[in-house]
Short mmCIF file of C-alpha atoms in Angstrom, two decimals:
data_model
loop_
_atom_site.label_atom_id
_atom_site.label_comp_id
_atom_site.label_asym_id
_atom_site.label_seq_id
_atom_site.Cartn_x
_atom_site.Cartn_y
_atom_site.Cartn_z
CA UNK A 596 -12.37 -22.58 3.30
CA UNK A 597 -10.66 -19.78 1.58
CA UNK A 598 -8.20 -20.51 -1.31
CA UNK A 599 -4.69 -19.96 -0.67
CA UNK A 600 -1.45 -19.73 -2.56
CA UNK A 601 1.08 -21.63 -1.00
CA UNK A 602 5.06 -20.98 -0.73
CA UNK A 603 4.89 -25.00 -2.39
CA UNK A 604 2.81 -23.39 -5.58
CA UNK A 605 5.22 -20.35 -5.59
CA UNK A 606 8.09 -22.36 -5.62
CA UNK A 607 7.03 -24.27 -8.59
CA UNK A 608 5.63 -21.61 -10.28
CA UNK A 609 8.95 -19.69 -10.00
CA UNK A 610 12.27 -21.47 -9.46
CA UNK A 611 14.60 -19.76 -11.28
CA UNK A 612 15.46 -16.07 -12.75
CA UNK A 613 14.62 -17.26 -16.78
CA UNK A 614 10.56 -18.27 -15.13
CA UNK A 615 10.16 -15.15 -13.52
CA UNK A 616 11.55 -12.82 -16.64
CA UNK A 617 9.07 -14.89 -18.94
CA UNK A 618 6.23 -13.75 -15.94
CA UNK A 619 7.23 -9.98 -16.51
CA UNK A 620 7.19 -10.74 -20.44
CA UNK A 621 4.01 -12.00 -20.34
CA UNK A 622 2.63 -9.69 -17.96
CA UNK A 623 3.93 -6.40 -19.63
CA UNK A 624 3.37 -7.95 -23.54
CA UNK A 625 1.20 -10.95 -24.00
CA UNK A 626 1.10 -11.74 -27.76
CA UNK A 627 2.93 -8.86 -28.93
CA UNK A 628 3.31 -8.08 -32.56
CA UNK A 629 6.54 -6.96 -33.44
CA UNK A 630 7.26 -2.75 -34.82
CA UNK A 631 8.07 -4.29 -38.16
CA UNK A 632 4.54 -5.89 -38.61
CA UNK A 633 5.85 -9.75 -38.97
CA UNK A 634 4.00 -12.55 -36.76
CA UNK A 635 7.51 -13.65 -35.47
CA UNK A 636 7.84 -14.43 -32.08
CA UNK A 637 10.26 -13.15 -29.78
CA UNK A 638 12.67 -15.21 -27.85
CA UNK A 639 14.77 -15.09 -25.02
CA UNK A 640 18.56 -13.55 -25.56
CA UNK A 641 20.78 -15.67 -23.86
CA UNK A 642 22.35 -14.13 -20.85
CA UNK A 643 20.60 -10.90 -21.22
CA UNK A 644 17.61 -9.96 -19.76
CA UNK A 645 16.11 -9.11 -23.11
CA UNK A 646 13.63 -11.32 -25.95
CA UNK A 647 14.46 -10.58 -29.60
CA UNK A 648 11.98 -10.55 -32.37
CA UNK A 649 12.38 -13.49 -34.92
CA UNK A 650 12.31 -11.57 -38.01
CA UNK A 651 13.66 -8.31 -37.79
CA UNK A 652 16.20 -8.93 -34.63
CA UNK A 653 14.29 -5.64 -32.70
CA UNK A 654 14.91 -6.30 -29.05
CA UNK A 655 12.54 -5.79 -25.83
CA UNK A 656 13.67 -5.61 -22.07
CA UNK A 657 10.61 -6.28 -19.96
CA UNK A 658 12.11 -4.91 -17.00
CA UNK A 659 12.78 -1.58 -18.01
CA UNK A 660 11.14 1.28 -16.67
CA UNK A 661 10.03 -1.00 -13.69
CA UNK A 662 11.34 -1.09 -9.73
CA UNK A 663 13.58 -4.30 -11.19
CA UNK A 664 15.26 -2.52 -13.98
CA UNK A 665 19.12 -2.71 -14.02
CA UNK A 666 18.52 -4.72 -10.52
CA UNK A 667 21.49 -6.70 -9.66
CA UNK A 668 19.11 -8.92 -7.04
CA UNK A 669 17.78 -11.99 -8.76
CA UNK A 670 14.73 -12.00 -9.96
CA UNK A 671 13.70 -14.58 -7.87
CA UNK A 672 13.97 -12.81 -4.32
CA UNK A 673 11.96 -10.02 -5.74
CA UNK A 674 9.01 -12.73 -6.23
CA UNK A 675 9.65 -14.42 -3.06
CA UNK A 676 9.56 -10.46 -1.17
CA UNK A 677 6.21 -10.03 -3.24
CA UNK A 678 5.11 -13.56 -2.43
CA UNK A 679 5.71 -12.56 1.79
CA UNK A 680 3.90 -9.60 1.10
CA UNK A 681 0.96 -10.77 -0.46
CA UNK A 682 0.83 -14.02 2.74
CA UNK A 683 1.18 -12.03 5.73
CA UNK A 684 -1.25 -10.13 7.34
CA UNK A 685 1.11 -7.23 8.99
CA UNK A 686 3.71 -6.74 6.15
CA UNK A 687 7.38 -7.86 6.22
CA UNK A 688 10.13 -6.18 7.78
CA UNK A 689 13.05 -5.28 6.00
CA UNK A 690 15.25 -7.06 8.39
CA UNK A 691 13.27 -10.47 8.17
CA UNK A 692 14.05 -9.99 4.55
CA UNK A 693 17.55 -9.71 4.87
CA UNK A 694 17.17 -12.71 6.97
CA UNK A 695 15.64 -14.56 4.64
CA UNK A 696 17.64 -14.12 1.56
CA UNK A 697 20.83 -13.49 2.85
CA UNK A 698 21.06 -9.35 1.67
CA UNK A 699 22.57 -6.39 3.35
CA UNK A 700 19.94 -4.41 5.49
CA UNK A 701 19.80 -1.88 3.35
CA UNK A 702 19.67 -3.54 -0.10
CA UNK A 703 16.32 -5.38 1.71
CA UNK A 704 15.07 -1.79 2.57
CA UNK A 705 15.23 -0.63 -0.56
CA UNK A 706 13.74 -3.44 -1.64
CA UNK A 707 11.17 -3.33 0.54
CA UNK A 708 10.23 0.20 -0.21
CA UNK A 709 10.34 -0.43 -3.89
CA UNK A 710 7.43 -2.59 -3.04
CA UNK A 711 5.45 -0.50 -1.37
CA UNK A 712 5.30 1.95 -4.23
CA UNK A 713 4.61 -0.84 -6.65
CA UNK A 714 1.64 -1.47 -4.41
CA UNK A 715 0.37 1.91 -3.96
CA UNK A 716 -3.13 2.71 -5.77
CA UNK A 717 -2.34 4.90 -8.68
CA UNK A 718 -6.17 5.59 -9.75
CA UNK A 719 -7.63 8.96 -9.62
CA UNK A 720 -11.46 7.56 -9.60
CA UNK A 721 -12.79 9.23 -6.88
CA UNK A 722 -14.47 6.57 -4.22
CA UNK A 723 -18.10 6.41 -4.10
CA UNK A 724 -21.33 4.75 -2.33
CA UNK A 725 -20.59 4.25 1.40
CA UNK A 726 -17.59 6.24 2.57
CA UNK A 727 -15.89 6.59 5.52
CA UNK A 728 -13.90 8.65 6.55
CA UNK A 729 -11.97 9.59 9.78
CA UNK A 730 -8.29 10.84 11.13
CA UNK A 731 -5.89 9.20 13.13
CA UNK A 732 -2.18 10.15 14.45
CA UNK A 733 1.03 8.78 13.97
CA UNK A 734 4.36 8.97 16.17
CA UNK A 735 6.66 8.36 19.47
CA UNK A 736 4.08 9.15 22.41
CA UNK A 737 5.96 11.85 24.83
CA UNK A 738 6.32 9.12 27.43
CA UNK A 739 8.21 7.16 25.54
CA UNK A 740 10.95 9.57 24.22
CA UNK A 741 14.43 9.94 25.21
CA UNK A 742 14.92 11.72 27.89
CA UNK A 743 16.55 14.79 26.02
CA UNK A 744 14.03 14.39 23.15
CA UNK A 745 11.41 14.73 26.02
CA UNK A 746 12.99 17.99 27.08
CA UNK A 747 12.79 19.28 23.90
CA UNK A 748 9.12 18.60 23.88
CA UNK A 749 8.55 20.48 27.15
CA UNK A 750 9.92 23.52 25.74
CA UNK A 751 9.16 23.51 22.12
CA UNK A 752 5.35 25.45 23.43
CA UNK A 753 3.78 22.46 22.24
CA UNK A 754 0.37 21.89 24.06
CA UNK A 755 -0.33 17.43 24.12
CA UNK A 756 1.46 15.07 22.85
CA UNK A 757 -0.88 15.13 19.60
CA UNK A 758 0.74 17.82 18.40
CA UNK A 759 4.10 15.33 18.15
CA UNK A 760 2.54 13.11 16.17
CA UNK A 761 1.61 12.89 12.15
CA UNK A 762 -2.03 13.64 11.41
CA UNK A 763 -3.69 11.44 8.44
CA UNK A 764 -6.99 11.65 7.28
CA UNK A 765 -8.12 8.48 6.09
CA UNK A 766 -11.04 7.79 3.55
CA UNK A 767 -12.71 4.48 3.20
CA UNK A 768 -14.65 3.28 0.40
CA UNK A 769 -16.84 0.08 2.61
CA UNK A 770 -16.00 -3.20 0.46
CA UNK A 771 -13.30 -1.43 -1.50
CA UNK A 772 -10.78 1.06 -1.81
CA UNK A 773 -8.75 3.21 0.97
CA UNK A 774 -7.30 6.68 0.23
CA UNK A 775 -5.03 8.27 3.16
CA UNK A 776 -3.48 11.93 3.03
CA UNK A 777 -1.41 13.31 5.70
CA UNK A 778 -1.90 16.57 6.93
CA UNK A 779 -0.68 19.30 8.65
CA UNK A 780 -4.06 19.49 11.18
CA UNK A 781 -7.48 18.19 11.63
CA UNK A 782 -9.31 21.30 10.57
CA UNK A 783 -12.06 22.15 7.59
CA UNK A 784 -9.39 23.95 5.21
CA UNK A 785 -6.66 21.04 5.72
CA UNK A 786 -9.67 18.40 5.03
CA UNK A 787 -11.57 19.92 2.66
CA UNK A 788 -9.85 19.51 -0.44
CA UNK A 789 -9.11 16.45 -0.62
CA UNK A 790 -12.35 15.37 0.94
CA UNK A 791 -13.81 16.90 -2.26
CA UNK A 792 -11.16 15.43 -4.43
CA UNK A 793 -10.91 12.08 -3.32
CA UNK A 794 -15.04 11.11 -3.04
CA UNK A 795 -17.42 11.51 -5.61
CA UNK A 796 -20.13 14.06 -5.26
CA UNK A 797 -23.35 12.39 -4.02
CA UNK A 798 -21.71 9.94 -1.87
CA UNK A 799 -22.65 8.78 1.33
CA UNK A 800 -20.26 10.36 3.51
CA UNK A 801 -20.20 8.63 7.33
CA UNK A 802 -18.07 10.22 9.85
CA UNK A 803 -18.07 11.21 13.66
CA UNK A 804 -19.61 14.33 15.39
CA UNK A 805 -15.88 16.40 14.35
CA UNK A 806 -17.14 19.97 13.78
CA UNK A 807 -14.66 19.73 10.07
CA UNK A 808 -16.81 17.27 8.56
CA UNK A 809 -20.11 19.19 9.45
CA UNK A 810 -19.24 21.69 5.90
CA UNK A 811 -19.88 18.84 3.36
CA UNK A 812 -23.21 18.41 3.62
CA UNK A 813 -23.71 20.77 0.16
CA UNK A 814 -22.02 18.15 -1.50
CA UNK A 815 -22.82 14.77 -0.05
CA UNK A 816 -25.27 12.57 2.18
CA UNK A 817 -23.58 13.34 5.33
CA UNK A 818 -24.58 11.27 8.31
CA UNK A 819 -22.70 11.16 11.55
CA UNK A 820 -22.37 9.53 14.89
CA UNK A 821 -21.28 11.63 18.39
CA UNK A 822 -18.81 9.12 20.11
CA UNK A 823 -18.59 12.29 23.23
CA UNK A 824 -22.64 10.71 23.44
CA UNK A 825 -21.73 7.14 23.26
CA UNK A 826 -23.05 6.69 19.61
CA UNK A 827 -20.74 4.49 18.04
CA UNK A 828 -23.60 2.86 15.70
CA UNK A 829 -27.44 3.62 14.49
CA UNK A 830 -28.28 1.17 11.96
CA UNK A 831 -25.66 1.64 8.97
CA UNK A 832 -24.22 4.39 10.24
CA UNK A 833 -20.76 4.22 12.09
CA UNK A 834 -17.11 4.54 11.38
CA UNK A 835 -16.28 1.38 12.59
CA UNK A 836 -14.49 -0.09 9.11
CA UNK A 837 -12.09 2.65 9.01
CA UNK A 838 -11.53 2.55 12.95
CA UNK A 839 -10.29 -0.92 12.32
CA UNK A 840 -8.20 0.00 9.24
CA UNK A 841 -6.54 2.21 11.87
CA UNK A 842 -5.91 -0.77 14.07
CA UNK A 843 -4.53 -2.50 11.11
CA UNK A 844 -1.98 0.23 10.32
CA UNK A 845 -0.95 0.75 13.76
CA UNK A 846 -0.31 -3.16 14.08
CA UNK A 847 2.03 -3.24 11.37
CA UNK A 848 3.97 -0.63 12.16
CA UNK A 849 4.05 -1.47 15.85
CA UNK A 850 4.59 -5.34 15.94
CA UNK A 851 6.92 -5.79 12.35
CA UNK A 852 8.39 -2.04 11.91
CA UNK A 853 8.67 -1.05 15.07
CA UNK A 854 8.99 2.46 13.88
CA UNK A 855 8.38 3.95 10.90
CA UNK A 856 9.01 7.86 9.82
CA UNK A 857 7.20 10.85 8.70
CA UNK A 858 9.11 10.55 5.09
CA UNK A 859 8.36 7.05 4.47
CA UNK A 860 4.55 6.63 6.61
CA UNK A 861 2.63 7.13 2.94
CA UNK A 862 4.52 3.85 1.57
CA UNK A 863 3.62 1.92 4.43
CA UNK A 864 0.27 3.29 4.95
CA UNK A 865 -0.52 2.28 1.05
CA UNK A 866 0.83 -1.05 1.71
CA UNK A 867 -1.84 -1.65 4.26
CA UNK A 868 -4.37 -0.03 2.09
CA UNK A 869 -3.48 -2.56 -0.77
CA UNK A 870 -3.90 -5.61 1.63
CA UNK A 871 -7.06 -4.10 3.07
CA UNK A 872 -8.29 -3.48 -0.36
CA UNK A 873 -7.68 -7.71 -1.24
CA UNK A 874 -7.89 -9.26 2.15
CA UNK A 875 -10.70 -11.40 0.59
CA UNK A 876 -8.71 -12.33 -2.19
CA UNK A 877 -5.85 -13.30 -0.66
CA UNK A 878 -5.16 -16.45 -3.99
CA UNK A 879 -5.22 -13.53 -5.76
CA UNK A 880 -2.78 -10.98 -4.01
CA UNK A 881 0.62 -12.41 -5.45
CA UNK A 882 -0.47 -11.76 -9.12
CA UNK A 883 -1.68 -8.25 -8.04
CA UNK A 884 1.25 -7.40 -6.95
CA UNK A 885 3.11 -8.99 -10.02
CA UNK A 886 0.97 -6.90 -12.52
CA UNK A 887 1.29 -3.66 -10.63
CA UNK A 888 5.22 -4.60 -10.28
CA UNK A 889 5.25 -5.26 -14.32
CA UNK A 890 3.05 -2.06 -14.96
#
């Protein structure tokens, strides 16, 4: 049976504002020596989000320069939005948060957003081994438009519905890491850079029969399978993991979003990424979040 944290643990790990700054503190500092060289320790400034060095009176805010600097929320709601995050399987909507702690809509949006980015994967190590990598499309199908948005469609010289939606290429590191990029089509020179950029030279590249994957075989092992054939798998090769990341993505926006736009689709699509990325590690996920939150 897999580990789990539970909302009992969380609430008594964290049940008040003064436990979750010490968490940031800790996370941010550790044993930090002071600027003026003393072994002092720093304590808590009463009513002031701030610790104050013993000796020399030098003061540190661990929230600055994070998404909870000069927040007016309390603390505690952003752990218990991380905590929902890191215990669901499809993501939280804004709206259950506002629910749930009693906020505006909006003040749970940005909230919820702020998240997101604290989530993201900042590292520029290129993925390597076993990569997948495939595209997928994101939008309103014509059929269900408004009726007038539908009319616009039918004269805007547009040829499927495809070319409604948001294309994202999607690269898949098998047992780790997921990198997506929109882009403006599926075609060699709107792939190929960050294709190149994203997975290491040498790789094992898997993809399907697309004619824009068939130019990287200079750089990597390419291998492929022709879905138009019925080849979805020979041995190892298949695209299979990142077909179901796909699924993934598309639940959560579906079934807790509902809808989700072109602006904001990276922050949600890094979301599912990061819970992807830990899904086996789900005891884990809170702290994660909490270190990329204090970083």
């Amino acid at each position: 049976m897999k580990k789990r944290y539970t909302i009992t643990q969380f609430r008594q790990d964290y049940p008040n504002d003064d436990v979750c700054l010490d968490k940031v503190f800790q996370l941010r500092y550790g044993n930090l020596v002071c600027k003026c060289g003393s072994e002092g320790t720093f304590s808590r400034v009463k009513n002031r989000r701030s610790y104050q060095c013993s000796n020399c009176s030098f003061q540190i805010y661990p929230t600055q320069g994070t998404i909870l600097e000069k927040t007016r929320i309390p603390l505690t709601y952003w752990f218990y939005a991380a905590y929902l995050q890191s215990v669901t399987r499809n993501g939280v909507a804004a709206k259950e948060l506002e629910r749930q702690l009693n906020i505006c809509y909006h003040t749970a949006l940005r909230m919820s957003h702020q998240l997101k980015i604290a989530m993201a994967d900042k590292s520029d190590k290129p993925l390597e081994g076993i990569i997948e990598a495939d595209e997928s499309w994101f939008g309103m199908s014509v059929r269900n438009m408004h009726s007038h948005k539908r009319a616009a469609f039918a004269t805007s010289g547009k040829k499927n519905s495809l070319e409604n939606k948001t294309t994202v290429l999607g690269m898949l590191e098998r047992n780790g890491r997921v990198v997506t990029k929109i882009i403006e089509k599926a075609t060699v020179e709107h792939v190929e850079e960050h294709i190149r950029t994203n997975i290491k030279i040498g790789s094992q590249l898997l993809t399907d029969a697309a004619q824009m994957y068939k130019s990287f075989n200079d750089a990597y092992f390419h291998n492929y399978v022709n879905h138009d054939k019925n080849e979805f798998v020979r041995g190892k090769v298949h695209t299979q993991t990142i077909e179901s990341f796909w699924s993934h993505l598309k639940r959560t926006i579906r079934g807790t979003h509902v809808h989700v736009s072109v602006k904001h689709l990276p922050k949600y699509m890094d979301e599912v990424a990061f819970r992807w990325q830990y899904k086996e590690r789900q005891d884990e996920m809170f702290d994660i979040i909490l270190k990329k939150i204090a970083s």
